[in-house]
Amino acid sequence: MAFLTLLRKRLFGLVLVVFGVSLITFSISHLIPGDPARLIAGDRASDALVAGIRHQLGLDLPLYQQYGRYLIDLMHGDLGTSIRTSRPVLEDLQAFFPATLELALVALALAILVGVPLGVLSAVYHNRAIDQIARTLAVTGISTPAFWLGLGAIVLFYGHLGWLPGGGRLSEGLAPPPTISGFYLIDSLLAGDVSLFLDALEHLILPAATLGFVTLGVVARQIRSAMLDQLSEDYIRTARAYGLSKWTVILRHALPNALIPSVTVLGLTLGDLLYGAVLTETVFAWPGMGAYVVKSIQSLDFPAVMGFAILVSFIYVLLNMAIDLLYRVIDPRIGEVN
């Protein structure tokens, strides 16, 4: 019963979030000065042609009617038609989503692989040199703008050293692997093309490292805080009194318990990365949703911008739901309390 109650609450919250995001993005989109019909027709087009395009797109209707029509289509799973590409927004997002998700997942993996050990060492060697270095890296990661870090990485590793490609998802002239998952790393391996896998990996390193470094600070600070709380608990002193080694106690007892409150941060970080990929994808010419939405903003493509915002918000709510359920698997007492 508790599970069904939680599920109903989350589904109701999902509806509210989608409605709220659609209303906010619709309002903001129409506050931006500019005329999509004029952009489509061109500067030299006649007023009659512009008026015809505006009527065809429904832009001549009152705003409440435009939003009402959009909301009705949204309830039927229709995100509208892109003004820029003339394709359904849902199809566009489906085409670009795998590239963004692959970038976000690799960036999250890098942030966890570096941030968790960094947070653990920072807590274990509290107020020592390692702690100061780890905290400095964490603050630097949180404070550094992704676009600035990305441009610097391109200048250094592509421009000066020539170690890594500067942008794109594959080298020019290479055909993408047969689409199975949409992830080039996985699809190239499934196709048995090792050279294509290595090329896709080379193109992924700089954008993923840039996005991951920005997230690393959040992960490290959360793990450090949770570890400090656990290391001060009585069961840690009891375990040491029984003769267990320092790192056995830390890795087998303190760290698993410290990861429980960190699940929320780690889960929602993936949603942050999907939004944060907008700037990173633009800098590295990564063909994902971020680059798609930036071009849509530039062309006042309201349906595409709103579709992107609704999709990512939808993912946020799903991640919240998954985290709540995961909490009950990790610690069943949470379900008993609720």
Tab-separated table of C-alpha atoms in Angstrom:
chain	number	residue	atom	x	y	z
A	1	MET	CA	0.000	0.000	0.000
A	2	ALA	CA	2.805	2.386	0.891
A	3	PHE	CA	4.375	1.754	-2.506
A	4	LEU	CA	1.115	2.455	-4.361
A	5	THR	CA	0.559	5.619	-2.330
A	6	LEU	CA	4.053	6.826	-3.160
A	7	LEU	CA	3.529	5.989	-6.838
A	8	ARG	CA	0.252	7.923	-6.963
A	9	LYS	CA	1.875	10.947	-5.326
A	10	ARG	CA	4.766	10.911	-7.749
A	11	LEU	CA	2.524	10.514	-10.803
A	12	PHE	CA	0.380	13.421	-9.608
A	13	GLY	CA	3.568	15.424	-9.082
A	14	LEU	CA	4.676	14.510	-12.598
A	15	VAL	CA	1.477	15.983	-14.056
A	16	LEU	CA	1.904	19.179	-12.022
A	17	VAL	CA	5.548	19.559	-13.047
A	18	VAL	CA	4.805	19.081	-16.744
A	19	PHE	CA	1.935	21.565	-16.544
A	20	GLY	CA	4.033	24.110	-14.629
A	21	VAL	CA	7.042	23.796	-16.939
A	22	SER	CA	4.868	24.092	-20.039
A	23	LEU	CA	3.180	27.231	-18.671
A	24	ILE	CA	6.458	28.884	-17.625
A	25	THR	CA	8.346	28.073	-20.830
A	26	PHE	CA	5.365	29.144	-22.950
A	27	SER	CA	5.167	32.472	-21.128
A	28	ILE	CA	8.909	33.136	-21.330
A	29	SER	CA	9.082	32.114	-24.986
A	30	HIS	CA	6.396	34.604	-25.943
A	31	LEU	CA	7.962	37.405	-23.910
A	32	ILE	CA	11.097	37.239	-26.055
A	33	PRO	CA	10.993	39.994	-28.703
A	34	GLY	CA	10.918	38.707	-32.254
A	35	ASP	CA	8.639	37.118	-34.800
A	36	PRO	CA	9.212	33.476	-35.825
A	37	ALA	CA	7.099	34.015	-38.941
A	38	ARG	CA	9.368	36.864	-40.045
A	39	LEU	CA	12.457	34.692	-39.468
A	40	ILE	CA	10.981	31.925	-41.582
A	41	ALA	CA	9.851	34.218	-44.393
A	42	GLY	CA	12.997	36.350	-44.462
A	43	ASP	CA	13.573	40.082	-44.106
A	44	ARG	CA	12.446	40.875	-47.643
A	45	ALA	CA	9.179	38.957	-47.487
A	46	SER	CA	5.936	40.870	-47.873
A	47	ASP	CA	3.665	41.518	-44.923
A	48	ALA	CA	1.012	39.339	-46.531
A	49	LEU	CA	3.382	36.363	-46.713
A	50	VAL	CA	4.441	36.853	-43.088
A	51	ALA	CA	0.803	37.089	-42.028
A	52	GLY	CA	0.041	33.860	-43.890
A	53	ILE	CA	2.868	32.004	-42.145
A	54	ARG	CA	1.775	33.423	-38.794
A	55	HIS	CA	-1.765	32.164	-39.439
A	56	GLN	CA	-0.484	28.762	-40.553
A	57	LEU	CA	1.511	28.393	-37.311
A	58	GLY	CA	-1.373	29.648	-35.186
A	59	LEU	CA	0.666	32.615	-33.955
A	60	ASP	CA	-2.139	35.050	-34.746
A	61	LEU	CA	-4.390	33.526	-32.069
A	62	PRO	CA	-4.627	34.972	-28.543
A	63	LEU	CA	-1.972	33.564	-26.213
A	64	TYR	CA	-4.467	31.661	-24.066
A	65	GLN	CA	-5.806	29.889	-27.156
A	66	GLN	CA	-2.291	29.043	-28.329
A	67	TYR	CA	-1.448	27.599	-24.918
A	68	GLY	CA	-4.763	25.724	-24.743
A	69	ARG	CA	-4.127	24.086	-28.105
A	70	TYR	CA	-0.588	23.200	-27.044
A	71	LEU	CA	-1.816	21.696	-23.765
A	72	ILE	CA	-4.402	19.543	-25.531
A	73	ASP	CA	-1.747	18.256	-27.957
A	74	LEU	CA	0.617	17.647	-25.046
A	75	MET	CA	-1.941	15.446	-23.281
A	76	HIS	CA	-1.976	13.305	-26.433
A	77	GLY	CA	1.822	13.014	-26.446
A	78	ASP	CA	2.292	15.607	-29.178
A	79	LEU	CA	5.016	18.168	-28.446
A	80	GLY	CA	4.170	20.120	-31.569
A	81	THR	CA	6.058	20.684	-34.800
A	82	SER	CA	9.417	22.400	-34.920
A	83	ILE	CA	9.291	25.722	-36.734
A	84	ARG	CA	12.939	25.364	-37.763
A	85	THR	CA	13.062	21.734	-38.959
A	86	SER	CA	9.359	21.271	-39.873
A	87	ARG	CA	9.465	17.885	-38.141
A	88	PRO	CA	7.609	16.755	-35.002
A	89	VAL	CA	9.558	17.941	-31.954
A	90	LEU	CA	9.285	14.494	-30.377
A	91	GLU	CA	11.038	12.920	-33.373
A	92	ASP	CA	13.800	15.534	-33.226
A	93	LEU	CA	14.351	14.955	-29.508
A	94	GLN	CA	14.367	11.186	-29.987
A	95	ALA	CA	17.059	11.593	-32.635
A	96	PHE	CA	19.278	13.865	-30.505
A	97	PHE	CA	18.602	12.391	-27.048
A	98	PRO	CA	21.000	9.375	-27.271
A	99	ALA	CA	23.995	11.653	-27.949
A	100	THR	CA	23.162	13.838	-24.937
A	101	LEU	CA	22.469	10.856	-22.679
A	102	GLU	CA	25.735	9.158	-23.686
A	103	LEU	CA	27.670	12.335	-22.895
A	104	ALA	CA	25.841	12.818	-19.570
A	105	LEU	CA	26.328	9.200	-18.444
A	106	VAL	CA	30.053	9.191	-19.227
A	107	ALA	CA	30.441	12.564	-17.472
A	108	LEU	CA	28.563	11.225	-14.425
A	109	ALA	CA	30.741	8.093	-14.383
A	110	LEU	CA	33.892	10.227	-14.439
A	111	ALA	CA	32.524	12.467	-11.670
A	112	ILE	CA	31.730	9.446	-9.498
A	113	LEU	CA	35.015	7.629	-10.194
A	114	VAL	CA	37.001	10.718	-9.171
A	115	GLY	CA	34.613	12.473	-6.802
A	116	VAL	CA	33.840	9.542	-4.487
A	117	PRO	CA	37.505	8.663	-3.712
A	118	LEU	CA	38.251	12.374	-3.401
A	119	GLY	CA	35.426	12.820	-0.896
A	120	VAL	CA	36.500	9.762	1.087
A	121	LEU	CA	40.144	10.876	1.299
A	122	SER	CA	39.028	14.380	2.232
A	123	ALA	CA	36.973	13.039	5.144
A	124	VAL	CA	39.555	10.504	6.325
A	125	TYR	CA	42.363	13.090	6.321
A	126	HIS	CA	40.162	15.875	7.657
A	127	ASN	CA	41.878	19.286	7.810
A	128	ARG	CA	45.144	17.881	6.422
A	129	ALA	CA	46.868	18.651	3.126
A	130	ILE	CA	44.836	16.073	1.173
A	131	ASP	CA	41.627	17.574	2.542
A	132	GLN	CA	42.666	21.073	1.514
A	133	ILE	CA	43.585	19.908	-2.004
A	134	ALA	CA	40.331	17.966	-2.394
A	135	ARG	CA	38.234	20.894	-1.178
A	136	THR	CA	40.050	23.251	-3.528
A	137	LEU	CA	39.372	20.941	-6.484
A	138	ALA	CA	35.733	20.604	-5.444
A	139	VAL	CA	35.195	24.354	-5.166
A	140	THR	CA	37.035	24.907	-8.443
A	141	GLY	CA	34.823	22.359	-10.192
A	142	ILE	CA	31.625	23.918	-8.844
A	143	SER	CA	32.739	27.468	-9.661
A	144	THR	CA	34.190	26.946	-13.137
A	145	PRO	CA	31.831	27.774	-16.033
A	146	ALA	CA	31.495	24.805	-18.381
A	147	PHE	CA	31.855	26.901	-21.538
A	148	TRP	CA	35.094	28.519	-20.291
A	149	LEU	CA	36.574	25.168	-19.271
A	150	GLY	CA	35.536	23.634	-22.591
A	151	LEU	CA	37.124	26.395	-24.641
A	152	GLY	CA	40.315	26.113	-22.589
A	153	ALA	CA	40.399	22.338	-23.101
A	154	ILE	CA	39.992	22.748	-26.865
A	155	VAL	CA	42.778	25.332	-27.057
A	156	LEU	CA	45.150	23.173	-24.995
A	157	PHE	CA	44.480	19.566	-26.027
A	158	TYR	CA	43.390	20.203	-29.630
A	159	GLY	CA	44.992	23.499	-30.616
A	160	HIS	CA	48.408	23.275	-28.932
A	161	LEU	CA	49.016	19.609	-28.141
A	162	GLY	CA	46.914	17.974	-30.875
A	163	TRP	CA	46.152	15.023	-28.614
A	164	LEU	CA	42.379	14.975	-28.946
A	165	PRO	CA	39.771	16.103	-31.514
A	166	GLY	CA	38.206	19.481	-30.918
A	167	GLY	CA	34.565	18.700	-31.569
A	168	GLY	CA	31.948	16.501	-33.139
A	169	ARG	CA	31.018	12.938	-32.351
A	170	LEU	CA	33.093	11.195	-35.039
A	171	SER	CA	35.909	12.155	-37.362
A	172	GLU	CA	34.916	13.588	-40.723
A	173	GLY	CA	34.266	10.894	-43.292
A	174	LEU	CA	33.380	8.163	-40.784
A	175	ALA	CA	29.875	6.751	-40.921
A	176	PRO	CA	28.025	6.186	-37.618
A	177	PRO	CA	27.606	2.567	-36.496
A	178	PRO	CA	24.279	0.796	-37.090
A	179	THR	CA	21.814	2.259	-34.595
A	180	ILE	CA	20.943	-0.154	-31.804
A	181	SER	CA	21.181	1.807	-28.559
A	182	GLY	CA	22.027	5.201	-30.066
A	183	PHE	CA	25.286	5.243	-28.071
A	184	TYR	CA	28.217	5.214	-30.466
A	185	LEU	CA	30.495	3.495	-27.929
A	186	ILE	CA	28.095	0.594	-27.469
A	187	ASP	CA	26.889	0.364	-31.061
A	188	SER	CA	30.421	0.355	-32.489
A	189	LEU	CA	31.385	-2.501	-30.156
A	190	LEU	CA	28.243	-4.440	-31.046
A	191	ALA	CA	29.139	-3.933	-34.707
A	192	GLY	CA	32.652	-5.238	-33.980
A	193	ASP	CA	34.304	-2.036	-35.248
A	194	VAL	CA	37.105	-1.326	-32.760
A	195	SER	CA	38.567	1.567	-34.762
A	196	LEU	CA	35.189	3.323	-34.795
A	197	PHE	CA	34.874	2.733	-31.044
A	198	LEU	CA	38.269	4.328	-30.406
A	199	ASP	CA	37.412	7.294	-32.620
A	200	ALA	CA	34.095	7.823	-30.804
A	201	LEU	CA	35.907	7.520	-27.465
A	202	GLU	CA	38.490	10.137	-28.461
A	203	HIS	CA	35.727	12.572	-29.405
A	204	LEU	CA	33.920	11.901	-26.127
A	205	ILE	CA	36.867	12.484	-23.756
A	206	LEU	CA	37.045	16.293	-23.808
A	207	PRO	CA	33.305	17.104	-23.559
A	208	ALA	CA	32.714	14.374	-20.959
A	209	ALA	CA	35.723	15.477	-18.894
A	210	THR	CA	34.565	19.092	-19.065
A	211	LEU	CA	31.029	18.251	-17.971
A	212	GLY	CA	32.282	15.749	-15.391
A	213	PHE	CA	34.735	18.190	-13.798
A	214	VAL	CA	31.957	20.699	-13.224
A	215	THR	CA	29.937	17.926	-11.478
A	216	LEU	CA	32.880	16.418	-9.628
A	217	GLY	CA	32.830	19.113	-6.954
A	218	VAL	CA	29.210	18.413	-6.034
A	219	VAL	CA	29.874	14.678	-5.688
A	220	ALA	CA	33.083	15.128	-3.684
A	221	ARG	CA	31.532	17.604	-1.240
A	222	GLN	CA	28.485	15.412	-0.654
A	223	ILE	CA	30.588	12.276	-0.032
A	224	ARG	CA	32.942	14.200	2.257
A	225	SER	CA	30.065	15.537	4.350
A	226	ALA	CA	28.362	12.130	4.603
A	227	MET	CA	31.648	10.373	5.439
A	228	LEU	CA	32.454	12.858	8.213
A	229	ASP	CA	29.065	12.106	9.770
A	230	GLN	CA	29.639	8.352	9.580
A	231	LEU	CA	33.194	8.434	10.908
A	232	SER	CA	31.957	10.114	14.084
A	233	GLU	CA	29.394	7.356	14.801
A	234	ASP	CA	29.809	4.858	17.660
A	235	TYR	CA	29.726	1.794	15.399
A	236	ILE	CA	32.948	2.969	13.727
A	237	ARG	CA	34.752	3.104	17.068
A	238	THR	CA	33.279	-0.304	17.954
A	239	ALA	CA	34.520	-1.824	14.704
A	240	ARG	CA	37.997	-0.450	15.329
A	241	ALA	CA	37.905	-1.795	18.899
A	242	TYR	CA	37.226	-5.272	17.509
A	243	GLY	CA	40.536	-5.056	15.670
A	244	LEU	CA	39.350	-4.299	12.129
A	245	SER	CA	41.852	-2.334	10.069
A	246	LYS	CA	41.280	1.354	9.391
A	247	TRP	CA	40.514	0.986	5.673
A	248	THR	CA	38.338	-2.094	6.217
A	249	VAL	CA	36.148	-0.053	8.530
A	250	ILE	CA	36.111	2.888	6.107
A	251	LEU	CA	35.384	0.970	2.906
A	252	ARG	CA	33.148	-1.833	4.231
A	253	HIS	CA	31.195	0.034	6.890
A	254	ALA	CA	31.432	3.820	6.678
A	255	LEU	CA	31.333	4.272	2.886
A	256	PRO	CA	28.209	2.132	2.187
A	257	ASN	CA	26.309	4.059	4.868
A	258	ALA	CA	27.615	7.384	3.535
A	259	LEU	CA	26.357	6.513	0.055
A	260	ILE	CA	22.737	6.270	1.256
A	261	PRO	CA	22.186	10.042	1.723
A	262	SER	CA	24.305	10.630	-1.383
A	263	VAL	CA	21.925	8.691	-3.629
A	264	THR	CA	19.699	11.753	-4.043
A	265	VAL	CA	22.573	13.968	-5.147
A	266	LEU	CA	24.035	11.352	-7.493
A	267	GLY	CA	20.639	10.622	-9.053
A	268	LEU	CA	19.577	14.216	-9.602
A	269	THR	CA	23.045	15.064	-10.897
A	270	LEU	CA	22.139	13.159	-14.057
A	271	GLY	CA	19.239	15.561	-14.598
A	272	ASP	CA	21.589	18.494	-14.012
A	273	LEU	CA	23.967	17.078	-16.601
A	274	LEU	CA	21.205	16.893	-19.214
A	275	TYR	CA	20.546	20.610	-18.727
A	276	GLY	CA	24.243	21.417	-18.312
A	277	ALA	CA	25.047	19.682	-21.572
A	278	VAL	CA	23.524	22.631	-23.450
A	279	LEU	CA	26.654	24.797	-23.113
A	280	THR	CA	29.101	21.895	-23.383
A	281	GLU	CA	27.491	20.578	-26.555
A	282	THR	CA	27.549	24.046	-28.084
A	283	VAL	CA	31.258	24.498	-27.357
A	284	PHE	CA	32.238	21.049	-28.662
A	285	ALA	CA	29.745	20.957	-31.571
A	286	TRP	CA	28.281	17.816	-30.017
A	287	PRO	CA	25.146	16.822	-31.975
A	288	GLY	CA	22.801	16.381	-29.026
A	289	MET	CA	19.728	18.019	-27.544
A	290	GLY	CA	21.782	20.916	-26.195
A	291	ALA	CA	22.969	22.040	-29.612
A	292	TYR	CA	19.446	21.449	-30.954
A	293	VAL	CA	17.799	23.678	-28.350
A	294	VAL	CA	20.389	26.453	-28.766
A	295	LYS	CA	19.666	26.619	-32.497
A	296	SER	CA	15.954	26.535	-31.692
A	297	ILE	CA	16.306	29.497	-29.327
A	298	GLN	CA	18.179	31.457	-31.971
A	299	SER	CA	15.365	30.864	-34.486
A	300	LEU	CA	12.574	31.469	-31.930
A	301	ASP	CA	11.428	27.869	-32.343
A	302	PHE	CA	9.032	27.872	-29.371
A	303	PRO	CA	7.732	24.276	-29.699
A	304	ALA	CA	11.274	22.859	-29.751
A	305	VAL	CA	12.388	24.866	-26.704
A	306	MET	CA	9.275	23.911	-24.756
A	307	GLY	CA	9.623	20.262	-25.779
A	308	PHE	CA	13.201	20.157	-24.516
A	309	ALA	CA	12.243	21.734	-21.170
A	310	ILE	CA	9.313	19.362	-20.691
A	311	LEU	CA	11.367	16.269	-21.563
A	312	VAL	CA	14.184	17.090	-19.135
A	313	SER	CA	11.695	18.023	-16.403
A	314	PHE	CA	9.909	14.717	-17.002
A	315	ILE	CA	13.232	12.911	-16.556
A	316	TYR	CA	13.854	14.839	-13.325
A	317	VAL	CA	10.571	13.606	-11.848
A	318	LEU	CA	11.273	10.028	-12.958
A	319	LEU	CA	14.700	10.207	-11.321
A	320	ASN	CA	13.090	11.471	-8.109
A	321	MET	CA	10.682	8.550	-8.209
A	322	ALA	CA	13.481	6.062	-8.851
A	323	ILE	CA	15.492	7.510	-5.949
A	324	ASP	CA	12.557	7.162	-3.551
A	325	LEU	CA	12.134	3.530	-4.551
A	326	LEU	CA	15.871	2.892	-4.322
A	327	TYR	CA	15.902	4.296	-0.796
A	328	ARG	CA	13.413	1.626	0.219
A	329	VAL	CA	15.612	-1.076	-1.271
A	330	ILE	CA	18.785	0.222	0.411
A	331	ASP	CA	17.135	0.929	3.767
A	332	PRO	CA	13.707	-0.727	4.308
A	333	ARG	CA	13.271	1.269	7.527
A	334	ILE	CA	12.464	4.351	5.415
A	335	GLY	CA	9.329	2.665	4.117
A	336	GLU	CA	8.340	1.636	7.654
A	337	VAL	CA	8.680	5.203	8.900
A	338	ASN	CA	6.569	6.581	6.083
